[in-house]
Coordinates of C-alpha atoms in Angstrom, one line a residue:
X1 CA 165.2 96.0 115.0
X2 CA 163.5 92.9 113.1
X3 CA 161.5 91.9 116.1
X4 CA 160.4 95.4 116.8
X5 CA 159.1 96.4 113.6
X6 CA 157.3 93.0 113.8
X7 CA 155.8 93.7 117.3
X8 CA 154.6 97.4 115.8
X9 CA 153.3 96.1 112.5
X10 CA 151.5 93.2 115.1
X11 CA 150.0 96.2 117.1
X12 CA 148.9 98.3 114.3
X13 CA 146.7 95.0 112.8
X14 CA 145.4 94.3 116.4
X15 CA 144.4 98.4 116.3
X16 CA 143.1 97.7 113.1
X17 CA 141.3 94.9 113.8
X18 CA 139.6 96.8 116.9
X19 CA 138.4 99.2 115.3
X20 CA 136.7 97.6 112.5
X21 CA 135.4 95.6 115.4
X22 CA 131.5 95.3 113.7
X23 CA 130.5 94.3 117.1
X24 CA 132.3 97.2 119.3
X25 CA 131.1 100.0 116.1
X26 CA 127.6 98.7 116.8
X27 CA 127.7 99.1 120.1
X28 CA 129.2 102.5 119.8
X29 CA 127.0 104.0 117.1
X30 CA 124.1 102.0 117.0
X31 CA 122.7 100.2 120.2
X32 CA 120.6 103.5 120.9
X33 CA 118.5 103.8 118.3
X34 CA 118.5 99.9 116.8
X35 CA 118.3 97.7 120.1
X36 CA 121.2 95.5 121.6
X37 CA 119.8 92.5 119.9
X38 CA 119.3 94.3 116.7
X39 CA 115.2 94.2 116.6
X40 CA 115.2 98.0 116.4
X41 CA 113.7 101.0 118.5
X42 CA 113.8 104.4 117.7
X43 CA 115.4 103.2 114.0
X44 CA 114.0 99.9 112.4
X45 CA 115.3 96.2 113.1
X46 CA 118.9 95.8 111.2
X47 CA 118.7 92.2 110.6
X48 CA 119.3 89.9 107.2
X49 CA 115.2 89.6 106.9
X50 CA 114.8 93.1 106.9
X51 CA 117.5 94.6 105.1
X52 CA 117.2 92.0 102.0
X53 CA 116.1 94.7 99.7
X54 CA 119.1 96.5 99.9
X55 CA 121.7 94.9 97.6
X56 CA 125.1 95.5 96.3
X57 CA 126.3 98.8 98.5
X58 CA 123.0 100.5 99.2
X59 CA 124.0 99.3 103.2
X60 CA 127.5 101.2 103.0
X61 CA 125.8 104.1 101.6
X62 CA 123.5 104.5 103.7
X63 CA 125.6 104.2 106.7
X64 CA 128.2 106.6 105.5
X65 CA 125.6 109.5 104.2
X66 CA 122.7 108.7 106.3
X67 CA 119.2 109.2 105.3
X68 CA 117.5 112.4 104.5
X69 CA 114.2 113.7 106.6
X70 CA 114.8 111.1 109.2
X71 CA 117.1 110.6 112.5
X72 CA 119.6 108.3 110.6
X73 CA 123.3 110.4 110.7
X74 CA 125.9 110.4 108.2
X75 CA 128.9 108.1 109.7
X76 CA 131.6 109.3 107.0
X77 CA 133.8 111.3 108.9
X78 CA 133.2 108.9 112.3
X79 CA 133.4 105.5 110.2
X80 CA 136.6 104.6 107.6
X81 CA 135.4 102.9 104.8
X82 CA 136.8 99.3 106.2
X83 CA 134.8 99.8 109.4
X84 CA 132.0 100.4 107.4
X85 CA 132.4 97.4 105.4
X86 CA 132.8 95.4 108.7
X87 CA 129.2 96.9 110.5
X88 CA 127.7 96.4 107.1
X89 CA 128.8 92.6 106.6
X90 CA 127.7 92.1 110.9
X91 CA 124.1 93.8 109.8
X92 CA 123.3 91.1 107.4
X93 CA 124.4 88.1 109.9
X94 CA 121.2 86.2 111.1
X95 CA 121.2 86.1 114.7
X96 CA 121.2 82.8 116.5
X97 CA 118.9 81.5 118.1
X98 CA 116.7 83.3 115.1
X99 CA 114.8 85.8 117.8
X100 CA 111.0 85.2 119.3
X101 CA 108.4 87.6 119.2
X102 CA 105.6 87.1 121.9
X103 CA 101.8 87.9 122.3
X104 CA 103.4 90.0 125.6
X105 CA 106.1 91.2 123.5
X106 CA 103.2 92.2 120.7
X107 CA 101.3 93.7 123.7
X108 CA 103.8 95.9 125.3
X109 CA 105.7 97.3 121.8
X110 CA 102.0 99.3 121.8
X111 CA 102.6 103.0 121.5
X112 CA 99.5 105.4 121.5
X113 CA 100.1 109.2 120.0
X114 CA 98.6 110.9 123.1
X115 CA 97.7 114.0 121.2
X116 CA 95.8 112.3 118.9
X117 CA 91.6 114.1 119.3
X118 CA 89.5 112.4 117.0
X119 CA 86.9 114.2 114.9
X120 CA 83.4 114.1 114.4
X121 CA 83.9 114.8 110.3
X122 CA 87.3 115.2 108.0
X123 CA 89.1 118.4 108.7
X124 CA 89.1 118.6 104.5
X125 CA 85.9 118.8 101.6
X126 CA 87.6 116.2 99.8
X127 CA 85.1 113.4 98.2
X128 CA 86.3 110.7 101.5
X129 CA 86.2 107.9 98.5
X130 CA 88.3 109.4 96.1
X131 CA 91.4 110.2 98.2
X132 CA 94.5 108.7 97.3
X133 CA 97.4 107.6 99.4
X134 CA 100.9 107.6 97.5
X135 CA 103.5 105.9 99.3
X136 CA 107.3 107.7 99.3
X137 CA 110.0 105.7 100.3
X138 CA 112.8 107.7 100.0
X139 CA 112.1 109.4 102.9
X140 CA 109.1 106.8 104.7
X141 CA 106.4 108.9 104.0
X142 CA 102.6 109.0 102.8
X143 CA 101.0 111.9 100.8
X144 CA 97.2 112.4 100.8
X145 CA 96.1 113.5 97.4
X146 CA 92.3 114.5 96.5
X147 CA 91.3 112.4 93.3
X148 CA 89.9 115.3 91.9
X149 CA 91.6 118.6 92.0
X150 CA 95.1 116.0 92.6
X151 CA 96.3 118.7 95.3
X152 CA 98.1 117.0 98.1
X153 CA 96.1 117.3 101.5
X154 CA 98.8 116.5 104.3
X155 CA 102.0 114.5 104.1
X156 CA 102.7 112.1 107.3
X157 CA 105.5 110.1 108.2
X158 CA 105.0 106.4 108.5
X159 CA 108.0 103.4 109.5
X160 CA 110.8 102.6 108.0
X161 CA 110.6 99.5 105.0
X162 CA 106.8 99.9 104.6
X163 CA 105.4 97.5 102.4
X164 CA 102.5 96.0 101.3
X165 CA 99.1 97.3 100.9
X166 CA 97.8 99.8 103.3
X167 CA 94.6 98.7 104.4
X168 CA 91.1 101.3 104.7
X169 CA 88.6 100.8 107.3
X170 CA 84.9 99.9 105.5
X171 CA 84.2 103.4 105.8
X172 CA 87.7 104.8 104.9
X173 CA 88.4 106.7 107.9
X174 CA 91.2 104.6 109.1
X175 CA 94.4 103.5 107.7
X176 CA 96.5 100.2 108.5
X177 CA 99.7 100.0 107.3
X178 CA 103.0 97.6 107.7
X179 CA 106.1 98.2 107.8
X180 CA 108.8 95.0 107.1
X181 CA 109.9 95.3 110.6
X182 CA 106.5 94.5 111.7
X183 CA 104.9 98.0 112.9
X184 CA 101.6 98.6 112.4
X185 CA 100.3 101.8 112.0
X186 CA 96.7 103.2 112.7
X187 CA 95.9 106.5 110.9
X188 CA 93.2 108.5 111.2
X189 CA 92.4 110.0 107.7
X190 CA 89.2 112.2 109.4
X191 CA 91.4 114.0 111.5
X192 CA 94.9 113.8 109.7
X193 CA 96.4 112.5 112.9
X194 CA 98.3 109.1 113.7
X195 CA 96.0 106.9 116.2
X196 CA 98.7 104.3 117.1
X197 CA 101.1 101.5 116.2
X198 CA 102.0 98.5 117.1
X199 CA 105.0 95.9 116.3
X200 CA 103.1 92.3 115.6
X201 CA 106.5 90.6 114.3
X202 CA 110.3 91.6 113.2
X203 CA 110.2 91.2 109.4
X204 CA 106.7 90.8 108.0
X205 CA 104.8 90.2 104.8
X206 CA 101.7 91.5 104.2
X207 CA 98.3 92.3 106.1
X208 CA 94.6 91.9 105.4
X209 CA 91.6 93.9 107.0
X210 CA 88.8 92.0 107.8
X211 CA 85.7 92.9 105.7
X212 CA 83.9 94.5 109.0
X213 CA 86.6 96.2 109.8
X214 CA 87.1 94.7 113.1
X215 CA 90.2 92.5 113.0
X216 CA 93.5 92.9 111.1
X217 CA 95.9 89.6 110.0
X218 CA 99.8 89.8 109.8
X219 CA 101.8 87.8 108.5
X220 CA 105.0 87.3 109.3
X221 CA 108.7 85.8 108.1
X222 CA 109.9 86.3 111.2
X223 CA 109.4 84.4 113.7
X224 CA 107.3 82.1 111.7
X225 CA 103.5 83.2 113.3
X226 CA 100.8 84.3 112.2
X227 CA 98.8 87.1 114.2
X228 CA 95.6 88.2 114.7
X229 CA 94.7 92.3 116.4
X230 CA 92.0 94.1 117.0
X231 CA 91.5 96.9 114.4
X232 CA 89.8 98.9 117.3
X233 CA 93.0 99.3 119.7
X234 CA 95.8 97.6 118.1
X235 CA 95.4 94.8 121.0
X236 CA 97.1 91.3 120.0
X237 CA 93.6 88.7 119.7
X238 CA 95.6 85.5 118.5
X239 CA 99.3 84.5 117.8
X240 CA 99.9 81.1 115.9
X241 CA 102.8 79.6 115.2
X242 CA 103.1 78.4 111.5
X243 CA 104.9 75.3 110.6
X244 CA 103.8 72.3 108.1
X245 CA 102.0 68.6 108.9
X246 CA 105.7 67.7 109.7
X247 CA 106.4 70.0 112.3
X248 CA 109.0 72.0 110.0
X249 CA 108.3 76.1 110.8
X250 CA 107.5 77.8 107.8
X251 CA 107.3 81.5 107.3
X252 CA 103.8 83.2 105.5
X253 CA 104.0 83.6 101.9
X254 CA 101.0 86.2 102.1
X255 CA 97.3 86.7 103.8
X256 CA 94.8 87.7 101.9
X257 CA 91.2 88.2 102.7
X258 CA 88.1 85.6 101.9
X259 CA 85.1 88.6 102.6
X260 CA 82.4 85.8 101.0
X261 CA 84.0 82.9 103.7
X262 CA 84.4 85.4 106.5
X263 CA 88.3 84.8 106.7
X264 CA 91.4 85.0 105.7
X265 CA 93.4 82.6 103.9
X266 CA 97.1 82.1 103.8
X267 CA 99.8 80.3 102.4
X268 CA 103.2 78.8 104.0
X269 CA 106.0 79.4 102.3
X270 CA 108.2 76.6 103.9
X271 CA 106.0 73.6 103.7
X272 CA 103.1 72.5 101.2
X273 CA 100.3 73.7 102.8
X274 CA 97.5 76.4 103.2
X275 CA 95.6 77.7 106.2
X276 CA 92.2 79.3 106.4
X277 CA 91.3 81.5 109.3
X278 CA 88.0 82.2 110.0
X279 CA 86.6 85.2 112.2
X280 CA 82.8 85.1 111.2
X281 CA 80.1 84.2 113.8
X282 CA 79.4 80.7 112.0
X283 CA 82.9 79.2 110.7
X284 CA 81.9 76.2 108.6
X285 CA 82.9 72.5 109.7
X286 CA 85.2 70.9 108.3
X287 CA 84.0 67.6 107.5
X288 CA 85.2 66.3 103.5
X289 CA 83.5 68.6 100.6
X290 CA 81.4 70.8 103.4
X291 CA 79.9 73.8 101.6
X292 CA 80.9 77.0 103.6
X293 CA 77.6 78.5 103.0
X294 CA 75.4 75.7 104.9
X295 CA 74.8 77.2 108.3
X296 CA 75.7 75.2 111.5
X297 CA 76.9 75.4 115.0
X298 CA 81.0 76.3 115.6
X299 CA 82.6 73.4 116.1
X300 CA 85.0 74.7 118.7
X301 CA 84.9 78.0 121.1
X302 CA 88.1 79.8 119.2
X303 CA 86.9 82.7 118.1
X304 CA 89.5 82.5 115.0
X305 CA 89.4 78.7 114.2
X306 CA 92.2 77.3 111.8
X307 CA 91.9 74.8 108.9
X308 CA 94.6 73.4 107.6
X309 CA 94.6 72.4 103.6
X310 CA 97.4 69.9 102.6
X311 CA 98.8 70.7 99.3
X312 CA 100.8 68.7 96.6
X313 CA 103.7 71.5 96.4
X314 CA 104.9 74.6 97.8
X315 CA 102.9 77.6 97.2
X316 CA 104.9 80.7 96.5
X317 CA 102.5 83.6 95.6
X318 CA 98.9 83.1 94.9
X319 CA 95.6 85.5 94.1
X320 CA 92.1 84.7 95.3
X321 CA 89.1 84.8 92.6
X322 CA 86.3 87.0 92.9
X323 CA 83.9 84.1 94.4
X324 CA 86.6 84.1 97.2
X325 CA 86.9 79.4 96.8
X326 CA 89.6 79.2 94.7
X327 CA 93.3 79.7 95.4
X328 CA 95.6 80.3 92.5
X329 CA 99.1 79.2 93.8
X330 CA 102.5 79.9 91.9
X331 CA 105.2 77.4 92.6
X332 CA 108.3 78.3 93.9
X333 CA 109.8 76.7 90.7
X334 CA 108.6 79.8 88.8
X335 CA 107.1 76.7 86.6
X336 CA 103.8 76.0 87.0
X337 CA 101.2 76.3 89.2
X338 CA 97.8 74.6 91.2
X339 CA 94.2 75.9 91.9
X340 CA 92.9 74.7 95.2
X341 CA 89.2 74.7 95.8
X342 CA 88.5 76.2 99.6
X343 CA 85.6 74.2 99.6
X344 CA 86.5 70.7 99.1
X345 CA 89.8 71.4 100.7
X346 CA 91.6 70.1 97.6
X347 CA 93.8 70.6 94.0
X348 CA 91.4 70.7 91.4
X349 CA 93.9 72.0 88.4
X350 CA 97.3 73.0 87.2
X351 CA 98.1 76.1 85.7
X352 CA 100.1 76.2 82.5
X353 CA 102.0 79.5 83.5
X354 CA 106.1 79.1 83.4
X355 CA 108.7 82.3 84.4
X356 CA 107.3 83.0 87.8
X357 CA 104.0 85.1 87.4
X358 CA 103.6 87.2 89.6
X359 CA 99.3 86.4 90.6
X360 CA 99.4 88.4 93.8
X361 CA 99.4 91.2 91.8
X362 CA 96.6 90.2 89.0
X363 CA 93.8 91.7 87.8
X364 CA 90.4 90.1 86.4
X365 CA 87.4 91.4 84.4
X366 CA 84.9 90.4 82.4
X367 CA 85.7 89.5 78.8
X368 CA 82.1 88.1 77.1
X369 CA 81.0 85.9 79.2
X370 CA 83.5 84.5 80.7
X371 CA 85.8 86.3 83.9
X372 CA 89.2 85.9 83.0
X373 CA 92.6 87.1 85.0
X374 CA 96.0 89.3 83.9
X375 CA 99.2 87.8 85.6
X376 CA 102.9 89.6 85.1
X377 CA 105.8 87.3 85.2
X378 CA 109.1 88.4 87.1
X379 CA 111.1 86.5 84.8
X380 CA 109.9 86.4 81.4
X381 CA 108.4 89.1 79.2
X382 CA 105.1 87.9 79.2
X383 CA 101.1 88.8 80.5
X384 CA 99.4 85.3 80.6
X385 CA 95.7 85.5 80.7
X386 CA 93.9 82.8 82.0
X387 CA 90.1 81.6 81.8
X388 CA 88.9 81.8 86.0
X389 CA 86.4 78.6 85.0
X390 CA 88.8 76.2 83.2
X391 CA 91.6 77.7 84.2
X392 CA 93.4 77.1 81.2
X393 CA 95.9 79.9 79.9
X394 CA 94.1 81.1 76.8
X395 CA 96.7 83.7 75.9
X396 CA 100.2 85.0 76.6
X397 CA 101.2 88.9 75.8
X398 CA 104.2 89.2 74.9
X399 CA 105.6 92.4 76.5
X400 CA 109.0 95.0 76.3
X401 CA 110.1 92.9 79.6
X402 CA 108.8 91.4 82.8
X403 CA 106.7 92.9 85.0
X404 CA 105.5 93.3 88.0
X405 CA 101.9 95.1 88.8
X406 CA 98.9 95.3 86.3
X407 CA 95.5 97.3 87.2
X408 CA 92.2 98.0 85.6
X409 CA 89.0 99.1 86.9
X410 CA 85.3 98.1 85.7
X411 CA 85.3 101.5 83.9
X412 CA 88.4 101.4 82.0
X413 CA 88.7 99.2 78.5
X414 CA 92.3 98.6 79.2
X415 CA 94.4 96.8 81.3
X416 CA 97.8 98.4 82.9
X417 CA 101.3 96.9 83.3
X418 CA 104.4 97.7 84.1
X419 CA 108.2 96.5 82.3
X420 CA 109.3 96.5 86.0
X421 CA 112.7 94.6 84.7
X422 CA 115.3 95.6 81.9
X423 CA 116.1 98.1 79.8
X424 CA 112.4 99.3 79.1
X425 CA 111.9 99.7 82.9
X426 CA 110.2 103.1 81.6
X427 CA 107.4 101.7 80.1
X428 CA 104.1 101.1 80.7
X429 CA 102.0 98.9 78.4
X430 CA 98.4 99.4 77.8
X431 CA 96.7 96.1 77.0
X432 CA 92.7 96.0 75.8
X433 CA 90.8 93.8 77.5
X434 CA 88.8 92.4 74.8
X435 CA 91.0 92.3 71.9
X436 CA 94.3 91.1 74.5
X437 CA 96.3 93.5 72.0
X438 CA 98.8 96.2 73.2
X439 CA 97.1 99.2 72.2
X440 CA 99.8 102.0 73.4
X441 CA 103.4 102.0 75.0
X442 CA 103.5 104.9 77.3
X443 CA 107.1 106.0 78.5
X444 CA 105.9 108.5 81.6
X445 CA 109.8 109.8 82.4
X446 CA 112.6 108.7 79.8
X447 CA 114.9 106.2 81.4
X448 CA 113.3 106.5 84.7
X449 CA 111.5 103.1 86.1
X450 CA 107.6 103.8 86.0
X451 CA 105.8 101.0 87.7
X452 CA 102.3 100.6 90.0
X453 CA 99.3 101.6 88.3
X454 CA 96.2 103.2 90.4
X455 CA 92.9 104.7 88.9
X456 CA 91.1 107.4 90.7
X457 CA 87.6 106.0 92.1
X458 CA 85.3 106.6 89.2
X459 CA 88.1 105.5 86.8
X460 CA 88.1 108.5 84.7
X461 CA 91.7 109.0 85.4
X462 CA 94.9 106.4 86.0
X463 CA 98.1 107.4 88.2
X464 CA 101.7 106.2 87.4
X465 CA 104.3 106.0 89.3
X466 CA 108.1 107.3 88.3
X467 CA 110.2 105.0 90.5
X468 CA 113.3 107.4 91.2
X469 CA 114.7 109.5 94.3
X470 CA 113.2 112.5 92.5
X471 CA 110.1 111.4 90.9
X472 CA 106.7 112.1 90.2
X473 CA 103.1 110.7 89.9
X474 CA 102.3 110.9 86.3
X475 CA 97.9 111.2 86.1
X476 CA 96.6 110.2 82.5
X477 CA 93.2 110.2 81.3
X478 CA 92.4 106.8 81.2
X479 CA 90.2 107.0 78.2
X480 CA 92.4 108.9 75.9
X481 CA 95.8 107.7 77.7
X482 CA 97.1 111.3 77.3
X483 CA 99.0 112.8 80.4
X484 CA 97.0 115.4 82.4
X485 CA 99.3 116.2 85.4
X486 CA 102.8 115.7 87.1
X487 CA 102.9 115.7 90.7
X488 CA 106.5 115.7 92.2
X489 CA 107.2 112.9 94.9
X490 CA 110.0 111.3 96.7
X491 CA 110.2 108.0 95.4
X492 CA 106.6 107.2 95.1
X493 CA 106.2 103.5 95.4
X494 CA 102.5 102.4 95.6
X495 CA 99.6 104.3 95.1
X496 CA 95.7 103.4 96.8
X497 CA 92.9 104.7 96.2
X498 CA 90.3 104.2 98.8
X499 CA 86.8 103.8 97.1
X500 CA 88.5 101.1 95.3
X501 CA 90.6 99.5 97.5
X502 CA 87.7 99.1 99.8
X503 CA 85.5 97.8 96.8
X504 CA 87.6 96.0 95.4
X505 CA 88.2 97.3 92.0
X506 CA 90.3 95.3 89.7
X507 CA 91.1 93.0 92.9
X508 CA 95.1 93.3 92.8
X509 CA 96.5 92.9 95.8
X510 CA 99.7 95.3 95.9

């Protein structure tokens, strides 16, 4: 009787054990939509890189009630809570090898809406420069919103995980955006109809437009390359892949544009070094302390020639001044920081900025004479303001919490910023830009996170975010800071206007 009750107690574990198989469940309830390697299809890639936002359960929720407005099921009554567990802990495994991504591989992902009819003009009366696109990631979708009469003019789907600035076409007909898996999608805002997409990596980081329009830079975590399409078609130009003087691969930090140096110029996240790109007709040489504006023959026949720029440490996050030749880099450290000239090709300061700021996302004016620039920190209650010619910190705010966005525009006195972190996630501070004094503490939704600032195009008005499953776009008279209208949204996470995303406005870059 002993040995039988030990033989069924065996079998009911092995049963157990089969059917929290992760590998069998995946195959059984996933393959279709995710890809038998994981790198996604109809559903996004489900690998460590780009499921990294989701901590603590969100995974297990998600599989067990699915995702609202999109093709993902509820698994609850297929999935017991164990086998959930299991599928959830195989999801966040890397895979080994880590996976490739090839210019074919770029080239054949390519999927073109074939009922897409362009237009000769917008379908709407909207001013084209004051439209605003407000990202909702509950359910992976973009509302259009007029700047002006704030009524929403269409609401389209876009991938899962976007992230990242959208990018406008010179003109702001088209729309680039990224999603962390890698898709990039072309939308045309004339006709209110999607163009394309493409997939240029498996988990990137951020995209730049360049200033003509023409080409569009990726960066990407996974694999380590950087790529290079044609705005046009989507078509993959150039695929590099990134990895330090020593040969050790390195994923991209961020790419930003360089409009003034015809480029764009990132940083490696892996190893001490920063790369510039250049697309323009006459890339500079790259001889020691070359000015980029002295004319001269290409020295080579790639169309997108590469200059690598040693550095003395890692560069975690940096921000680009207006002239376009400095690079402000954060360290990795969350201590400290360096200012690389793109000129010279070398450190020319350090910057006195401790708990991590956040400089991707700063924001720069003129204050007297001098420009200066407004950085968050993600992990200290502070806005550090720093002098762009001497670069020396001349003043830190201290704020409710840390943060992570600020935003002005050339019109507005004030500078915006959100307590991203802790228990005043609800506020937004308003900071003056020539005193550096807090002038007002707005609280848009009680309790509710409010984060990413955006002003409409003339500045006359600034939109807030409230960061919840059922939230809203709070718009505030910028002048007077009083609220003026509520619009309800799904999670809105970023908003862009295009008039001053294309200009330039206050220069953040998220």
């Amino acid at each position: 009787m002993i040995r039988l009750l030990v033989a069924l107690g065996s079998a009911v574990l092995s049963a157990s054990a089969c059917l929290a198989d992760p590998v069998a469940l995946y195959q059984r309830h996933c393959v279709e939509c995710h890809g038998e390697n994981r790198l996604g299809l109809i559903g996004p890639a489900l690998l460590p890189e780009t499921l990294g936002s989701m901590r603590g359960t969100a995974l297990q929720d998600t599989i067990k009630r699915g995702r609202n407005a999109t093709e993902m099921p509820s698994f609850q009554d297929m999935l017991s809570d164990q086998e959930i567990d299991a599928l959830s802990a195989f999801l966040k495994t890397p895979l080994k090898p880590a996976p490739t991504w090839s210019i074919e591989q770029i080239s054949a992902s390519l999927i073109a809406n074939d009922d897409y009819k362009a237009t000769v003009k917008p379908v709407w009366s909207a001013d084209p420069m004051n439209l605003t696109l407000v990202v909702e990631t509950l359910d992976h979708s973009v509302s259009l919103v007029d700047g002006d009469s704030f009524e929403v003019l269409t609401r389209f789907k876009i991938p899962f995980g976007t992230r990242g600035q959208p990018k406008f076409s010179p003109d702001g007909r088209y729309v680039y955006i990224m999603s962390r898996d890698g898709w990039i999608l072309k939308y045309d805002l004339y006709a209110l109809q999607e163009v394309s997409r493409i997939r240029a990596g498996l988990n990137s980081r951020n995209i730049a437009l360049s200033h003509d329009g023409k080409w569009i830079a990726v960066a990407n975590y996974l694999p380590n390359t950087f790529v290079i399409l044609s705005a046009d078609d989507l078509s993959p130009q150039k695929l590099e892949h990134v990895q330090g003087k020593d040969g050790t691969p390195s994923r991209v930090s961020a790419v930003y544009l360089a409009a003034k140096r015809k480029s764009f110029v990132l940083a490696l996240k892996d190893a001490p070094s920063i790369w510039e790109v250049f697309y323009g007709p006459n890339p500079p040489h790259y001889g020691f302390a070359h000015d980029w504006r002295v004319e001269g023959p290409a020295p080579n026949k790639d169309p997108f020639p590469l200059r690598k720029i040693t550095v003395k440490s890692l560069v975690e996050d940096f921000y680009l001044d207006p002239s376009d030749e400095y690079v402000m880099g954060a360290s990795p450290s969350g201590i400290g920081g360096q200012v690389v000239d793109l000129v010279i090709g070398h450190k020319i300061a350090d910057l006195d900025l401790a708990g991590l700021p956040h400089l991707g996302s700063g924001s720069t004016w003129k204050m007297g004479e001098r420009t200066v620039m407004a950085t968050p920190h993600l992990r200290e209650p502070l806005v550090s303001i720093v002098d762009m010619k001497s670069w020396e910190t001349i003043k830190q705010i201290e704020m409710l919490g840390s943060g992570f966005f600020t935003r002005t525009h050339e019109n507005s006195p004030y500078v915006w910023v959100d307590v991203f972190f802790g228990p005043d996630k609800d506020a937004i501070q308003v900071i003056d830009k020539q005193s550096l004094e807090i002038v007002k503490t707005l609280r848009p939704q009680k309790g509710s996170r409010a984060a990413h600032v955006e002003f409409t195009d003339d500045g006359k008005y600034a939109l807030v975010s409230v960061w919840e499953e059922d939230g809203a776009v709070i718009v505030y008279d910028a002048q007077t800071l009083e609220e003026v209208r509520r619009l309800p949204m799904r999670k809105p996470r970023g908003k862009y206007n295009i008039g001053n995303r294309i200009a330039g406005v206050g220069t953040p870059e998220n």
